[in-house]
Amino acid sequence: MTETTQRSNAADGKGGQAPPEARGKTEIADAVVAKIAGMAAREVPEIHHLGGGMTRALGAVRQRVPGGGGGATGVTQGVKVEVGERQAAVDLDVVVEYGAAIADTAADVRTSVVEAVERMTGLEVVEVNISVDDVHLPDEPDEESGQEERRVA
């Protein structure tokens, strides 16, 4: 065998002729998909918060504790994902603004999450399950802004 033949055989076996984008493997962590999904869900105007009542309460406490890791936790609060090699599934716990059509809001959230995750990761989103845990009323205090309920003395 000549040197040229050995190179071409090695190239055929190892993908030397393959385009650069096909060489190697990319793994995307669950946390990356969770952040993308959380941000995409929050872009829907009728979504007040992500996370159930207890999750939001624990998140608020964590943000107030020094070193509690409030940054990334806030983005992924209420978001659970399962990521495979080519597919992802997303579960969201949401609080919807009072007056919003919940079915339409859920459809908008699904669209936003699917488009963002697929565009940014290349993964196929096979499902986006949404659990509406609460409805935010206009006169309720906003837990995330740090406002506390006022009590009459």
mmCIF file of C-alpha atoms in Angstrom:
data_model
loop_
_atom_site.group_PDB
_atom_site.id
_atom_site.type_symbol
_atom_site.label_atom_id
_atom_site.label_comp_id
_atom_site.label_asym_id
_atom_site.label_seq_id
_atom_site.Cartn_x
_atom_site.Cartn_y
_atom_site.Cartn_z
ATOM 1 C CA MET A 1 0.000 0.000 0.000
ATOM 2 C CA THR A 2 1.213 3.435 -0.763
ATOM 3 C CA GLU A 3 1.134 6.350 1.641
ATOM 4 C CA THR A 4 -1.675 8.008 -0.338
ATOM 5 C CA THR A 5 -3.888 4.921 -0.098
ATOM 6 C CA GLN A 6 -3.346 4.682 3.658
ATOM 7 C CA ARG A 7 -4.359 8.339 4.135
ATOM 8 C CA SER A 8 -7.533 7.977 2.110
ATOM 9 C CA ASN A 9 -8.502 4.804 3.980
ATOM 10 C CA ALA A 10 -7.890 6.559 7.289
ATOM 11 C CA ALA A 11 -9.900 9.511 6.067
ATOM 12 C CA ASP A 12 -12.809 7.271 5.044
ATOM 13 C CA GLY A 13 -12.813 5.436 8.382
ATOM 14 C CA LYS A 14 -12.400 8.502 10.613
ATOM 15 C CA GLY A 15 -14.486 11.032 8.737
ATOM 16 C CA GLY A 16 -11.575 13.038 7.349
ATOM 17 C CA GLN A 17 -13.734 13.718 4.297
ATOM 18 C CA ALA A 18 -16.753 14.584 6.461
ATOM 19 C CA PRO A 19 -17.684 18.252 6.783
ATOM 20 C CA PRO A 20 -16.322 19.953 9.912
ATOM 21 C CA GLU A 21 -19.764 20.227 11.554
ATOM 22 C CA ALA A 22 -20.154 16.413 11.433
ATOM 23 C CA ARG A 23 -16.897 15.700 13.260
ATOM 24 C CA GLY A 24 -17.202 15.086 16.970
ATOM 25 C CA LYS A 25 -20.043 14.957 19.468
ATOM 26 C CA THR A 26 -21.936 17.744 21.236
ATOM 27 C CA GLU A 27 -23.591 17.113 24.572
ATOM 28 C CA ILE A 28 -26.067 19.625 25.969
ATOM 29 C CA ALA A 29 -26.625 19.618 29.731
ATOM 30 C CA ASP A 30 -30.103 19.546 31.233
ATOM 31 C CA ALA A 31 -29.382 22.887 32.934
ATOM 32 C CA VAL A 32 -28.783 24.555 29.555
ATOM 33 C CA VAL A 33 -32.118 23.375 28.173
ATOM 34 C CA ALA A 34 -33.849 24.346 31.442
ATOM 35 C CA LYS A 35 -32.483 27.905 31.232
ATOM 36 C CA ILE A 36 -33.550 28.270 27.609
ATOM 37 C CA ALA A 37 -37.025 26.892 28.358
ATOM 38 C CA GLY A 38 -37.411 29.110 31.430
ATOM 39 C CA MET A 39 -36.457 32.257 29.555
ATOM 40 C CA ALA A 40 -38.713 31.371 26.617
ATOM 41 C CA ALA A 41 -41.695 30.726 28.901
ATOM 42 C CA ARG A 42 -41.165 34.050 30.682
ATOM 43 C CA GLU A 43 -41.312 35.875 27.330
ATOM 44 C CA VAL A 44 -45.052 35.134 27.152
ATOM 45 C CA PRO A 45 -46.723 38.245 28.645
ATOM 46 C CA GLU A 46 -49.481 36.323 30.459
ATOM 47 C CA ILE A 47 -46.976 34.331 32.517
ATOM 48 C CA HIS A 48 -46.524 35.960 35.913
ATOM 49 C CA HIS A 49 -44.061 33.477 37.478
ATOM 50 C CA LEU A 50 -42.654 30.032 36.973
ATOM 51 C CA GLY A 51 -42.777 27.565 39.842
ATOM 52 C CA GLY A 52 -45.461 26.460 42.258
ATOM 53 C CA GLY A 53 -46.160 28.266 45.516
ATOM 54 C CA MET A 54 -43.687 26.271 47.605
ATOM 55 C CA THR A 55 -41.025 26.406 44.897
ATOM 56 C CA ARG A 56 -41.370 30.191 44.651
ATOM 57 C CA ALA A 57 -41.231 30.567 48.442
ATOM 58 C CA LEU A 58 -38.062 28.477 48.697
ATOM 59 C CA GLY A 59 -36.548 30.377 45.757
ATOM 60 C CA ALA A 60 -37.272 33.713 47.451
ATOM 61 C CA VAL A 61 -35.581 32.531 50.650
ATOM 62 C CA ARG A 62 -32.571 31.228 48.683
ATOM 63 C CA GLN A 63 -32.169 34.601 46.955
ATOM 64 C CA ARG A 64 -32.051 36.422 50.298
ATOM 65 C CA VAL A 65 -29.433 34.106 51.822
ATOM 66 C CA PRO A 66 -25.846 35.125 50.994
ATOM 67 C CA GLY A 67 -24.391 32.547 48.610
ATOM 68 C CA GLY A 68 -27.829 31.040 48.110
ATOM 69 C CA GLY A 69 -27.413 30.941 44.334
ATOM 70 C CA GLY A 70 -30.402 33.075 43.386
ATOM 71 C CA GLY A 71 -29.149 33.800 39.857
ATOM 72 C CA ALA A 72 -29.441 30.611 37.839
ATOM 73 C CA THR A 73 -31.986 29.099 40.213
ATOM 74 C CA GLY A 74 -34.459 31.872 39.389
ATOM 75 C CA VAL A 75 -34.259 31.178 35.671
ATOM 76 C CA THR A 76 -34.833 27.447 36.055
ATOM 77 C CA GLN A 77 -37.363 27.698 38.890
ATOM 78 C CA GLY A 78 -40.436 25.692 37.934
ATOM 79 C CA VAL A 79 -38.642 24.048 34.990
ATOM 80 C CA LYS A 80 -37.763 20.354 34.720
ATOM 81 C CA VAL A 81 -36.225 18.821 31.624
ATOM 82 C CA GLU A 82 -35.110 15.464 30.334
ATOM 83 C CA VAL A 83 -32.487 15.621 27.628
ATOM 84 C CA GLY A 84 -31.505 12.704 25.419
ATOM 85 C CA GLU A 85 -29.102 12.547 22.503
ATOM 86 C CA ARG A 86 -31.530 14.058 20.003
ATOM 87 C CA GLN A 87 -34.684 14.913 21.950
ATOM 88 C CA ALA A 88 -35.820 16.844 24.999
ATOM 89 C CA ALA A 89 -38.967 16.969 27.116
ATOM 90 C CA VAL A 90 -39.903 19.962 29.262
ATOM 91 C CA ASP A 91 -42.194 20.252 32.300
ATOM 92 C CA LEU A 92 -43.206 23.723 33.474
ATOM 93 C CA ASP A 93 -45.031 24.922 36.577
ATOM 94 C CA VAL A 94 -46.516 28.360 35.872
ATOM 95 C CA VAL A 95 -48.563 31.121 37.452
ATOM 96 C CA VAL A 96 -50.786 32.903 34.939
ATOM 97 C CA GLU A 97 -52.019 36.493 35.140
ATOM 98 C CA TYR A 98 -55.708 36.823 36.045
ATOM 99 C CA GLY A 99 -57.858 37.321 32.963
ATOM 100 C CA ALA A 100 -55.583 35.428 30.581
ATOM 101 C CA ALA A 101 -57.082 32.619 28.538
ATOM 102 C CA ILE A 102 -55.197 29.706 30.082
ATOM 103 C CA ALA A 103 -55.473 27.379 27.067
ATOM 104 C CA ASP A 104 -54.190 30.111 24.728
ATOM 105 C CA THR A 105 -51.419 31.045 27.161
ATOM 106 C CA ALA A 106 -50.326 27.405 27.422
ATOM 107 C CA ALA A 107 -50.244 27.147 23.619
ATOM 108 C CA ASP A 108 -48.148 30.334 23.423
ATOM 109 C CA VAL A 109 -45.741 28.990 26.054
ATOM 110 C CA ARG A 110 -45.376 25.684 24.197
ATOM 111 C CA THR A 111 -44.662 27.492 20.943
ATOM 112 C CA SER A 112 -42.122 29.801 22.565
ATOM 113 C CA VAL A 113 -40.319 26.980 24.390
ATOM 114 C CA VAL A 114 -40.251 24.599 21.403
ATOM 115 C CA GLU A 115 -38.970 27.290 19.024
ATOM 116 C CA ALA A 116 -36.264 28.538 21.427
ATOM 117 C CA VAL A 117 -34.967 25.114 22.485
ATOM 118 C CA GLU A 118 -34.961 23.677 18.955
ATOM 119 C CA ARG A 119 -33.346 26.789 17.457
ATOM 120 C CA MET A 120 -30.640 27.094 20.107
ATOM 121 C CA THR A 121 -29.816 23.420 20.711
ATOM 122 C CA GLY A 122 -30.902 21.508 17.615
ATOM 123 C CA LEU A 123 -32.750 19.059 19.864
ATOM 124 C CA GLU A 124 -36.268 17.971 18.952
ATOM 125 C CA VAL A 125 -38.679 18.959 21.728
ATOM 126 C CA VAL A 126 -41.086 16.032 21.960
ATOM 127 C CA GLU A 127 -43.351 17.535 24.636
ATOM 128 C CA VAL A 128 -43.891 20.573 26.813
ATOM 129 C CA ASN A 129 -46.108 19.713 29.783
ATOM 130 C CA ILE A 130 -47.556 22.722 31.589
ATOM 131 C CA SER A 131 -49.006 22.744 35.077
ATOM 132 C CA VAL A 132 -50.872 25.943 35.950
ATOM 133 C CA ASP A 133 -50.405 26.177 39.716
ATOM 134 C CA ASP A 134 -51.962 29.559 40.409
ATOM 135 C CA VAL A 135 -53.538 32.701 38.997
ATOM 136 C CA HIS A 136 -51.962 36.012 39.971
ATOM 137 C CA LEU A 137 -54.610 38.550 40.953
ATOM 138 C CA PRO A 138 -53.967 42.253 40.273
ATOM 139 C CA ASP A 139 -54.155 43.189 43.967
ATOM 140 C CA GLU A 140 -51.818 40.414 45.191
ATOM 141 C CA PRO A 141 -48.304 41.387 46.288
ATOM 142 C CA ASP A 142 -45.517 40.368 43.947
ATOM 143 C CA GLU A 143 -43.425 37.743 45.791
ATOM 144 C CA GLU A 144 -40.395 38.099 43.531
ATOM 145 C CA SER A 145 -40.046 41.850 43.984
ATOM 146 C CA GLY A 146 -39.617 41.426 47.728
ATOM 147 C CA GLN A 147 -42.868 43.164 48.678
ATOM 148 C CA GLU A 148 -44.375 41.802 51.837
ATOM 149 C CA GLU A 149 -48.005 41.658 52.758
ATOM 150 C CA ARG A 150 -49.005 44.667 54.836
ATOM 151 C CA ARG A 151 -50.792 43.914 58.056
ATOM 152 C CA VAL A 152 -53.130 46.241 59.827
ATOM 153 C CA ALA A 153 -52.017 46.820 63.426
#
